[in-house]
Coordinates of C-alpha atoms in Angstrom, one line a residue:
M220 CA -39.8 7.8 11.3
S221 CA -36.6 7.6 13.5
R222 CA -34.1 10.5 14.0
R223 CA -30.6 9.7 12.5
R224 CA -28.3 8.8 15.3
I225 CA -24.1 8.1 14.7
L226 CA -22.0 6.2 16.9
S227 CA -18.3 7.4 16.5
L228 CA -15.7 5.2 18.3
W229 CA -12.2 6.5 19.1
F230 CA -9.0 4.3 20.1
P231 CA -6.8 6.6 21.8
R232 CA -4.0 3.6 22.2
L233 CA -4.9 1.7 19.0
A234 CA -1.3 1.2 17.9
A235 CA 0.3 0.3 21.6
E236 CA -2.4 -2.0 22.4
R237 CA -2.0 -3.9 19.3
V238 CA 1.3 -4.5 19.9
L239 CA 0.5 -5.7 23.7
R240 CA -2.2 -8.0 22.3
L241 CA 0.6 -9.5 20.1
S242 CA 2.8 -9.9 23.5
R243 CA 0.2 -12.2 25.2
T244 CA 0.3 -14.4 22.0
G245 CA 4.1 -14.7 21.8
M246 CA 6.2 -11.6 22.1
A247 CA 7.7 -11.4 25.3
G248 CA 9.3 -8.2 27.1
L249 CA 6.4 -5.7 26.9
S250 CA 4.8 -6.0 30.2
G251 CA 6.0 -2.5 31.3
P252 CA 5.5 0.8 29.8
L253 CA 5.1 0.8 25.9
A254 CA 5.4 3.4 23.2
V255 CA 5.1 3.3 19.5
V256 CA 8.0 5.4 17.4
A257 CA 7.6 7.1 14.2
D258 CA 10.0 9.1 12.1
R259 CA 8.9 12.7 11.9
N260 CA 11.0 15.2 10.0
G261 CA 14.1 13.2 10.8
A262 CA 13.5 12.9 14.6
Q263 CA 11.7 9.6 16.3
V264 CA 8.5 10.7 18.0
I265 CA 6.0 8.9 20.0
V266 CA 2.7 8.3 18.3
S267 CA 1.3 6.0 20.8
L268 CA 1.3 5.1 24.6
S269 CA 0.0 2.3 26.7
Q270 CA -1.9 3.4 30.0
A271 CA 1.4 2.3 31.9
A272 CA 3.5 4.8 29.7
E273 CA 1.2 7.5 30.1
A274 CA 1.0 7.2 33.9
A275 CA 4.7 7.7 34.0
G276 CA 4.3 11.1 32.2
V277 CA 5.3 10.2 28.3
A278 CA 3.2 12.1 26.0
V279 CA 2.1 11.5 22.5
G280 CA 4.4 13.7 20.4
Q281 CA 7.3 13.8 22.6
P282 CA 10.8 13.0 21.3
L283 CA 11.7 9.5 22.1
R284 CA 15.0 11.0 23.9
D285 CA 13.0 13.0 26.3
A286 CA 10.8 10.1 26.7
T287 CA 13.5 7.8 27.6
A288 CA 14.7 10.0 30.1
M289 CA 11.6 10.6 32.0
C290 CA 11.0 6.7 32.0
P291 CA 14.3 4.9 31.5
R292 CA 12.0 1.5 31.8
L293 CA 9.8 2.4 28.7
A294 CA 9.8 -0.3 25.9
T295 CA 9.5 0.9 22.2
V296 CA 8.6 -0.5 19.0
P297 CA 8.3 1.1 15.5
A298 CA 5.2 2.2 13.8
D299 CA 3.6 -0.4 11.4
P300 CA 0.9 1.8 9.6
A301 CA 0.0 -1.2 7.5
A302 CA -0.8 -3.5 10.4
E303 CA -2.4 -0.9 12.1
A304 CA -4.6 -0.4 9.2
A305 CA -5.2 -3.9 9.2
F306 CA -6.3 -4.1 12.8
L307 CA -8.7 -1.2 12.0
T308 CA -10.2 -2.9 9.5
R309 CA -10.7 -6.3 11.8
L310 CA -12.5 -3.8 14.3
R311 CA -14.7 -2.5 11.5
R312 CA -15.9 -6.2 11.1
W313 CA -16.6 -6.7 14.5
V314 CA -18.5 -3.6 14.8
G315 CA -20.8 -4.7 12.1
K316 CA -22.8 -6.8 14.4
F317 CA -24.1 -3.6 15.7
S318 CA -25.1 -2.0 12.4
P319 CA -24.4 -2.8 8.9
W320 CA -23.4 0.8 8.2
V321 CA -19.6 1.0 9.6
A322 CA -16.9 3.3 8.1
E323 CA -13.3 3.5 9.1
E324 CA -11.8 7.2 10.3
P325 CA -8.0 6.3 10.1
P326 CA -5.8 5.8 11.9
A327 CA -7.9 5.1 15.0
G328 CA -11.6 5.7 14.4
L329 CA -15.0 4.3 13.2
V330 CA -18.2 5.7 12.6
V331 CA -21.2 3.6 12.8
D332 CA -24.9 4.7 11.7
L333 CA -27.1 3.6 14.2
T334 CA -30.5 4.5 12.8
G335 CA -33.3 1.8 13.5
C336 CA -30.3 -0.8 15.0
A337 CA -30.0 0.8 19.0
H338 CA -33.4 -0.8 19.9
L339 CA -32.3 -4.1 19.1
F340 CA -29.8 -4.2 22.0
G341 CA -32.0 -2.5 24.4
G342 CA -31.8 1.1 23.5
E343 CA -28.6 3.2 23.3
A344 CA -27.0 3.2 26.9
A345 CA -27.3 -0.5 26.6
L346 CA -25.7 -0.6 23.1
L347 CA -22.7 1.8 24.5
A348 CA -22.5 -0.7 27.6
Q349 CA -21.9 -3.4 25.5
V350 CA -19.6 -1.7 23.1
E351 CA -17.3 -0.8 26.0
A352 CA -17.6 -4.4 27.7
D353 CA -16.4 -5.9 24.4
C354 CA -13.6 -3.4 24.0
E355 CA -12.4 -4.0 27.8
A356 CA -12.4 -7.9 26.8
L357 CA -10.4 -7.1 23.8
G358 CA -7.9 -4.9 25.9
L359 CA -8.5 -1.5 24.2
S360 CA -9.1 1.7 25.5
L361 CA -12.2 3.5 24.1
R362 CA -13.9 6.7 23.8
A363 CA -17.1 6.5 22.3
A364 CA -20.3 9.1 21.6
I365 CA -23.7 9.1 20.3
A366 CA -25.0 12.2 18.5
D367 CA -27.3 13.4 15.3
T368 CA -24.2 13.8 13.2
P369 CA -20.9 12.4 12.3
G370 CA -19.0 15.5 13.1
A371 CA -21.0 15.9 16.6
A372 CA -20.1 12.3 17.4
W373 CA -16.5 12.8 16.5
A374 CA -16.4 15.8 18.5
L375 CA -17.9 14.5 21.6
S376 CA -15.9 11.1 21.5
R377 CA -12.5 12.9 21.5
H378 CA -12.9 16.0 23.3
A379 CA -15.9 15.8 25.8
G380 CA -15.0 16.4 29.5
Q381 CA -11.2 17.4 28.1
G382 CA -11.7 21.1 28.7
V383 CA -10.3 23.8 26.6
A384 CA -6.2 24.2 26.4
V385 CA -4.8 27.7 27.0
H386 CA -2.5 28.9 24.6
R387 CA 0.0 31.5 26.1
S388 CA 1.0 33.7 22.7
G389 CA 0.4 36.9 24.0
D390 CA -2.4 37.7 21.3
A391 CA -5.6 36.3 23.0
I392 CA -8.5 38.7 24.6
Q393 CA -8.1 37.2 27.7
Q394 CA -4.3 37.8 28.2
E395 CA -4.7 41.8 28.6
A396 CA -2.6 44.0 30.7
H397 CA -2.2 43.3 34.5
A398 CA -3.8 47.2 35.3
T399 CA -6.7 45.5 33.4
R400 CA -7.1 42.4 34.9
S401 CA -6.8 44.0 38.6
R402 CA -10.2 45.5 38.4
A403 CA -11.9 42.3 37.1
A404 CA -13.6 39.8 39.6
K405 CA -11.3 36.9 40.5
R406 CA -12.6 34.0 38.4
R407 CA -11.4 30.2 38.4
G408 CA -8.8 28.8 36.1
W409 CA -11.5 27.1 33.7
E410 CA -14.1 29.9 34.0
R411 CA -11.0 32.0 32.2
G412 CA -10.5 29.8 29.5
G413 CA -8.3 27.4 31.1
T414 CA -8.4 23.6 31.1
L415 CA -11.1 21.8 33.4
P416 CA -10.1 19.7 35.9
V417 CA -9.4 16.4 34.8
T418 CA -10.4 13.3 36.9
G419 CA -8.4 9.9 36.2
A420 CA -4.8 8.6 35.8
D421 CA -4.4 9.1 32.2
G422 CA -5.3 11.6 29.7
A423 CA -6.9 9.4 26.9
G424 CA -9.3 8.0 29.6
A425 CA -9.8 11.2 31.0
G426 CA -13.8 12.5 31.0
P427 CA -16.7 10.3 30.3
R428 CA -16.2 6.9 28.2
G429 CA -19.4 7.1 26.7
V430 CA -21.4 10.4 25.9
I431 CA -25.0 10.2 24.4
A432 CA -25.8 13.3 23.1
P433 CA -30.0 14.2 23.4
Q434 CA -31.5 13.9 20.0
G435 CA -32.0 17.6 18.3
K436 CA -29.6 19.2 20.8
M437 CA -26.3 19.5 19.4
R438 CA -25.6 23.2 19.7
Q439 CA -25.8 22.5 23.5
A440 CA -23.8 19.7 23.3
L441 CA -21.2 20.9 21.2
G442 CA -21.0 24.8 22.6
P443 CA -18.3 24.1 25.5
L444 CA -15.9 22.0 23.3
P445 CA -12.8 23.6 21.9
V446 CA -12.8 24.7 18.3
A447 CA -10.6 21.8 17.4
A448 CA -13.6 19.4 17.9
L449 CA -15.0 20.6 14.5
R450 CA -12.2 18.9 12.6
L451 CA -10.3 22.0 11.7
E452 CA -6.9 22.3 10.2
P453 CA -4.3 23.1 12.8
E454 CA -3.4 26.6 11.6
V455 CA -6.9 27.3 11.6
V456 CA -7.4 26.4 15.0
E457 CA -4.1 28.3 16.2
G458 CA -5.7 31.6 14.4
L459 CA -8.9 31.5 16.0
V460 CA -7.4 31.0 19.2
R461 CA -5.2 33.8 18.9
L462 CA -8.4 35.7 18.6
G463 CA -9.9 34.5 21.9
L464 CA -12.3 32.0 19.9
R465 CA -11.7 28.9 22.0
R466 CA -15.2 27.2 22.1
V467 CA -17.9 26.1 19.6
E468 CA -20.3 28.4 21.0
D469 CA -17.9 31.2 20.3
L470 CA -17.9 30.6 16.6
A471 CA -21.7 29.8 16.4
V472 CA -22.9 33.4 17.6
L473 CA -20.3 34.8 14.9
P474 CA -21.5 36.7 12.0
R475 CA -21.2 34.2 9.2
A476 CA -19.9 36.3 6.4
A477 CA -17.2 37.9 8.2
L478 CA -15.8 34.5 9.6
A479 CA -15.8 32.9 6.0
R480 CA -13.8 35.9 5.1
R481 CA -11.1 35.7 7.6
F482 CA -11.0 32.1 7.8
G483 CA -12.3 30.5 4.9
A484 CA -15.7 28.6 4.0
G485 CA -14.3 25.2 5.4
V486 CA -14.9 26.6 9.1
L487 CA -18.6 27.4 8.5
R488 CA -18.8 23.9 6.6
R489 CA -17.4 22.0 9.5
L490 CA -19.9 23.8 11.9
D491 CA -22.8 23.1 9.9
Q492 CA -22.0 19.3 9.7
A493 CA -21.2 19.4 13.1
L494 CA -24.9 21.2 13.8
G495 CA -26.7 18.8 11.1
L496 CA -27.5 22.0 8.8
E497 CA -25.5 20.4 6.0
P498 CA -25.8 16.5 5.3
E499 CA -22.6 14.4 5.9
P500 CA -23.2 10.9 4.6
V501 CA -21.7 7.7 6.2
T502 CA -19.9 5.8 3.6
P503 CA -19.2 2.1 4.7
A504 CA -16.4 -0.2 3.2
G505 CA -17.6 -2.5 0.4
A506 CA -17.4 -6.2 0.9
P507 CA -14.1 -7.5 -1.0
L508 CA -14.7 -9.6 -3.9
H509 CA -14.5 -13.1 -2.7
F510 CA -14.1 -16.2 -5.3
A511 CA -14.0 -19.2 -3.8
A512 CA -15.7 -22.5 -3.6
R513 CA -15.1 -25.7 -1.5
I514 CA -16.6 -29.6 -1.0
S515 CA -16.6 -31.6 1.7
L516 CA -16.3 -35.2 1.3
P517 CA -18.1 -37.7 3.5
E518 CA -15.0 -40.2 3.0
P519 CA -11.3 -39.2 2.6
I520 CA -9.9 -39.7 -1.1
G521 CA -6.7 -40.0 -2.2
L522 CA -6.6 -40.8 -5.9
L523 CA -5.6 -38.3 -8.6
A524 CA -8.5 -39.1 -10.3
D525 CA -10.9 -38.4 -7.3
V526 CA -8.8 -34.9 -6.9
E527 CA -9.6 -34.4 -10.4
A528 CA -13.0 -35.0 -10.0
A529 CA -13.4 -32.7 -7.0
V530 CA -11.6 -30.0 -9.3
E531 CA -14.1 -30.4 -12.1
R532 CA -17.1 -29.8 -9.7
L533 CA -15.3 -26.6 -8.2
L534 CA -13.9 -24.9 -11.2
P535 CA -17.0 -24.1 -13.0
V536 CA -18.4 -22.6 -9.8
V537 CA -15.8 -20.2 -9.4
C538 CA -15.4 -19.4 -13.3
A539 CA -19.1 -18.6 -13.2
R540 CA -18.7 -16.1 -10.2
L541 CA -16.2 -14.6 -12.0
R542 CA -18.0 -14.0 -14.7
R543 CA -20.7 -12.5 -13.0
Q544 CA -18.6 -9.9 -11.7
G545 CA -16.5 -9.3 -15.1
H546 CA -13.2 -10.8 -13.6
G547 CA -10.6 -12.6 -14.3
A548 CA -8.3 -15.0 -12.3
R549 CA -4.4 -14.3 -12.3
R550 CA -3.7 -16.8 -9.6
V551 CA -5.7 -19.6 -8.3
R552 CA -4.8 -21.9 -5.2
L553 CA -6.0 -25.2 -4.6
Q554 CA -6.2 -26.2 -0.8
A555 CA -6.6 -30.2 -0.3
F556 CA -7.2 -30.7 3.7
R557 CA -5.9 -33.9 5.1
C558 CA -7.8 -36.2 7.7
D559 CA -4.8 -35.4 9.9
G560 CA -4.9 -31.6 9.7
A561 CA -2.1 -31.0 7.4
V562 CA -3.0 -29.2 4.2
Q563 CA -1.5 -29.5 0.5
V564 CA -1.6 -26.7 -1.3
A565 CA -1.5 -26.2 -5.3
E566 CA -0.9 -22.8 -6.8
V567 CA -0.8 -21.8 -10.6
G568 CA -0.5 -18.2 -12.4
L569 CA -2.0 -17.2 -15.7
A570 CA -0.1 -15.1 -18.1
R571 CA -3.5 -13.3 -18.6
A572 CA -6.5 -12.8 -16.4
S573 CA -9.1 -15.3 -17.6
D574 CA -12.4 -16.9 -16.6
R575 CA -12.3 -19.8 -18.7
E576 CA -12.3 -23.3 -17.2
D577 CA -10.3 -24.6 -20.2
R578 CA -7.4 -22.0 -19.4
I579 CA -7.2 -22.8 -15.7
R580 CA -7.9 -26.7 -15.8
P581 CA -4.4 -27.5 -17.6
L582 CA -2.5 -25.6 -15.2
L583 CA -3.9 -27.2 -12.0
A584 CA -3.6 -30.6 -13.7
M585 CA 0.3 -30.3 -13.9
K586 CA 0.3 -29.5 -9.7
L587 CA -2.3 -32.1 -8.6
P588 CA 0.3 -34.9 -8.9
D589 CA 2.8 -33.2 -6.4
L590 CA 0.0 -33.3 -3.7
E591 CA 0.7 -35.6 -1.0
A592 CA -2.7 -37.4 0.2
G593 CA -1.2 -39.2 3.2
F594 CA -4.7 -40.7 4.8
G595 CA -6.6 -39.0 2.4
F596 CA -8.3 -35.3 1.8
D597 CA -11.6 -34.8 3.4
M598 CA -12.2 -31.4 2.2
I599 CA -10.9 -29.6 -1.0
R600 CA -11.2 -25.7 -1.7
L601 CA -10.4 -23.9 -4.9
E602 CA -9.9 -19.8 -4.7
A603 CA -8.9 -17.3 -7.3
V604 CA -6.4 -15.3 -4.9
A605 CA -5.4 -12.7 -7.5
V606 CA -8.1 -11.3 -10.0
E607 CA -8.3 -8.5 -12.4
R608 CA -11.4 -6.7 -14.2
L609 CA -11.5 -8.0 -17.6
A610 CA -11.9 -5.9 -20.5
P611 CA -13.4 -6.9 -23.7
V612 CA -11.3 -7.5 -26.8
Q613 CA -12.2 -6.7 -30.3
H614 CA -11.2 -9.3 -32.5
R615 CA -10.1 -8.5 -36.1
S616 CA -9.3 -10.6 -39.3
P617 CA -5.8 -9.5 -41.0
S618 CA -7.8 -8.3 -43.8
V619 CA -9.5 -5.6 -41.8
S620 CA -6.5 -4.9 -39.9
G621 CA -4.6 -3.9 -43.0
G622 CA -2.4 -7.0 -42.7
A623 CA -1.1 -6.4 -39.2
P624 CA -0.6 -9.3 -37.3
V625 CA -3.5 -10.8 -35.2
P626 CA -3.0 -11.9 -31.9
Q627 CA -4.0 -15.8 -31.6
D628 CA -6.9 -16.7 -29.1
G629 CA -5.0 -17.5 -25.9
G630 CA -2.6 -19.9 -27.3
L631 CA 0.7 -17.7 -26.3
D632 CA -0.8 -17.3 -23.1
D633 CA -1.5 -21.0 -22.4
L634 CA 2.2 -21.7 -23.4
I635 CA 3.2 -18.9 -21.3
G636 CA 1.1 -20.1 -18.2
K637 CA 2.4 -23.7 -18.8
L638 CA 6.1 -22.9 -18.8
G639 CA 5.5 -20.7 -15.8
V640 CA 4.0 -23.5 -13.6
R641 CA 7.3 -25.4 -14.6
L642 CA 10.0 -22.7 -14.4
G643 CA 8.4 -19.8 -12.7
T644 CA 6.3 -16.9 -13.8
E645 CA 9.3 -14.4 -13.6
A646 CA 11.5 -16.9 -15.5
V647 CA 9.7 -16.6 -18.7
T648 CA 10.6 -13.2 -20.1
R649 CA 10.3 -11.3 -23.9
F650 CA 12.1 -8.4 -25.4
H651 CA 10.7 -5.1 -26.1
P652 CA 12.3 -2.5 -28.2
G653 CA 14.1 0.2 -26.0
E654 CA 14.5 3.9 -27.0
S655 CA 18.2 4.1 -26.6
H656 CA 20.9 4.2 -29.2
V657 CA 23.2 2.4 -26.6
P658 CA 23.8 -1.1 -27.8
E659 CA 23.1 -2.9 -24.3
K660 CA 19.6 -0.7 -24.1
A661 CA 18.4 -1.2 -27.5
A662 CA 16.1 -3.9 -25.8
Q663 CA 13.9 -4.4 -22.8
V664 CA 13.7 -7.7 -20.8
L665 CA 10.1 -7.8 -19.5
A666 CA 8.4 -10.8 -17.5
A667 CA 6.1 -12.1 -20.3
A668 CA 3.1 -12.7 -18.0
W669 CA 3.2 -9.1 -16.9
S670 CA 3.6 -7.4 -20.5
Q671 CA 1.9 -7.4 -24.0
P672 CA 3.6 -8.9 -26.9
F673 CA 5.3 -6.0 -29.3
V674 CA 3.0 -5.5 -32.2
G675 CA 4.7 -3.6 -35.2
E676 CA 7.8 -4.1 -36.9
W677 CA 11.1 -4.0 -34.7
P678 CA 13.1 -0.7 -35.3
R679 CA 16.1 -1.0 -37.2
Q680 CA 19.3 -0.3 -36.0
G681 CA 22.0 1.9 -37.9
A682 CA 24.4 -1.0 -38.3
R683 CA 24.8 -4.6 -37.6
R684 CA 24.6 -5.9 -34.0
P685 CA 25.9 -9.1 -32.8
M686 CA 23.9 -12.4 -31.6
V687 CA 25.3 -11.9 -28.1
L688 CA 26.1 -9.2 -25.8
F689 CA 28.0 -9.5 -22.6
R690 CA 29.5 -6.7 -20.1
P691 CA 32.5 -5.3 -21.8
E692 CA 35.8 -7.3 -21.3
P693 CA 39.1 -5.7 -21.7
L694 CA 41.8 -6.9 -24.0
G695 CA 45.4 -7.4 -24.0
A696 CA 46.1 -4.9 -26.5
P697 CA 47.8 -1.4 -26.8
E698 CA 45.7 1.2 -24.8
D699 CA 46.8 4.3 -26.9
D700 CA 46.4 2.8 -30.7
P701 CA 42.7 3.5 -32.0
T702 CA 43.4 1.0 -34.8
P703 CA 42.5 -2.6 -34.6
P704 CA 45.2 -4.5 -33.3
A705 CA 46.9 -7.3 -35.4
R706 CA 47.4 -9.3 -32.1
F707 CA 45.3 -9.3 -28.7
R708 CA 44.4 -11.5 -25.7
W709 CA 41.3 -12.5 -24.7
R710 CA 39.9 -14.2 -21.9
R711 CA 43.8 -16.0 -21.9
R712 CA 43.8 -16.9 -25.5
E713 CA 46.2 -15.2 -28.2
M714 CA 44.4 -14.2 -31.2
V715 CA 45.3 -12.8 -34.6
T716 CA 43.0 -10.4 -36.7
R717 CA 42.3 -11.6 -39.9
F718 CA 40.1 -8.6 -40.9
A719 CA 38.3 -5.6 -39.1
V720 CA 35.5 -3.6 -40.2
G721 CA 34.3 -0.3 -38.8
P722 CA 34.2 1.9 -37.1
E723 CA 31.3 3.0 -35.8
R724 CA 30.9 6.0 -33.0
I725 CA 28.7 5.5 -30.4
A726 CA 28.7 8.3 -27.6
P727 CA 27.5 7.8 -24.1
E728 CA 24.2 9.0 -23.1
W729 CA 25.5 12.7 -21.5
W730 CA 22.3 13.0 -19.6
L731 CA 22.7 9.9 -17.5
D732 CA 25.7 8.8 -15.4
D733 CA 26.2 5.1 -16.5
P734 CA 29.1 3.6 -14.7
D735 CA 29.7 1.7 -17.6
W736 CA 30.5 4.4 -19.9
R737 CA 32.4 6.5 -17.8
T738 CA 35.3 5.8 -20.5
G739 CA 33.9 8.1 -23.1
P740 CA 33.0 7.8 -26.6
R741 CA 33.5 4.3 -28.3
D742 CA 34.9 3.3 -31.8
Y743 CA 33.3 -0.3 -32.5
W744 CA 34.8 -2.9 -34.8
R745 CA 33.6 -6.1 -36.1
V746 CA 36.6 -8.2 -35.8
E747 CA 37.2 -11.9 -37.4
T748 CA 40.2 -13.8 -36.0
E749 CA 42.0 -16.5 -37.9
G750 CA 40.6 -19.0 -35.5
G751 CA 37.0 -18.3 -36.9
E752 CA 35.9 -16.0 -33.7
R753 CA 33.7 -13.1 -34.6
L754 CA 33.8 -10.5 -32.2
W755 CA 32.5 -6.9 -31.6
L756 CA 35.3 -5.1 -30.1
F757 CA 35.3 -1.3 -29.4
F758 CA 38.0 1.5 -28.3
A759 CA 37.0 3.6 -25.5
H760 CA 38.7 7.1 -26.0
G761 CA 38.7 7.9 -22.2
A762 CA 36.8 10.2 -20.0
D763 CA 36.4 10.1 -16.4
V764 CA 37.9 6.3 -16.4
T765 CA 40.9 5.6 -18.6
G766 CA 40.0 3.8 -21.8
G767 CA 41.4 1.3 -24.0
W768 CA 40.5 -2.0 -25.9
F769 CA 37.4 -4.0 -25.0
C770 CA 35.2 -7.0 -26.3
H771 CA 31.5 -6.4 -26.0
G772 CA 29.9 -9.1 -28.2
A773 CA 30.1 -12.0 -30.2
E774 CA 28.4 -13.7 -33.2

């Protein structure tokens, strides 16, 4: 039985080299030193560098103003975490050719379980050489290591050959008084806990590019590495260094109980994981769900009936895959590939996720006439681009539900879907009651495709409300008289009051600062004019803003 072997890949310049790869395909002006900048605690800080920028003396974690002072030619781009994560995902798919068991270690690492796979490439050394050659062809810097555990491979890939940094805090054991040091034999810097000599032009590439640890000798391989190689928290590493515990071998010889009491059980757990005393699985990312089907045609087609026939063959295949996975389609895209290379696209959205052909077919049929066939289509592809997990719904009759309304079997959803195809999904809305006594907040406007119908009785208001509400419009009337005016001017029209009913006092929501309610409490009146208009007027008593008479609605 083969022993477990883990490959750790670290891309120290992933963010910068992703931008450099894009510069070769269209972006200009990025041939010199390059830095990727992100905001950290209100300041712009370097988070990734190209090799040329590191050779110029710029370092990761350095403020941007200091970096530009050191290297005036430094070009900067803002960090894009989403694009960098997507690039790492593409690298994970590429590494899948060496082993099917690949997991991501954000922001710039991959871990691969090579158990039983290395011999297919001529051994571990040959596999590692191929990985390095592929990364060089991709323009990526790489630090790689193979070990028995994920923790050991992680440590070797990032810290092998880097030495141990000296932290001059004044608390370390090695920083004793000068009189004590004068009696000791002279030792070289790295023998006193200093940094090992670094060979190479850049810090990220210093040390071996690929490290292969012998099987069963993790303690010997990890012993010279700094304690930061155990993936500990920065404050824990700082505390260990203050006590003079700089290397992994310094921790391995200490009593475990005392170490756990001082620094917590996490230190022992990371040490055991690196040495193989505690299992640490590699969990690969699952393959994304993919619901698509295509048909290649021996001869180009251009008639609407032929395209509909192709859809009739593809749609059952896609719906069957949705049903097997317990999902439903929310958006369906049809791509028609023409002979001249152009692609015609028809995309429809559903009000409810569905895996039924009779729910999707009518929506696609409304879009098919808009396709331009040109010289004909030679391939048709149908894909559910947005899916949701379907939950089973228990249907009850009105007699069982106590007379409550029972939703129809998708009739309203089909209507919303068809209206969405013509008008746009967001243009079809519905109302839900709002939890507020303010008139304009008494109802919420929601997208019909992304909300459920309101079930139950609509909450009753304390008084009658107009059919149409609009933003308050000022009236030409006395501003100091709270009684309804006998005559007023509204929308450049002179009106005479016939009768008025009210008032209804409505106060603003004191816990909110609503700009429309800074005129203070309102007294609402239902007013009918001699011309027949029925208006909803209110008198604002004034607060932060001067009050007066306004018109808020009409019947």
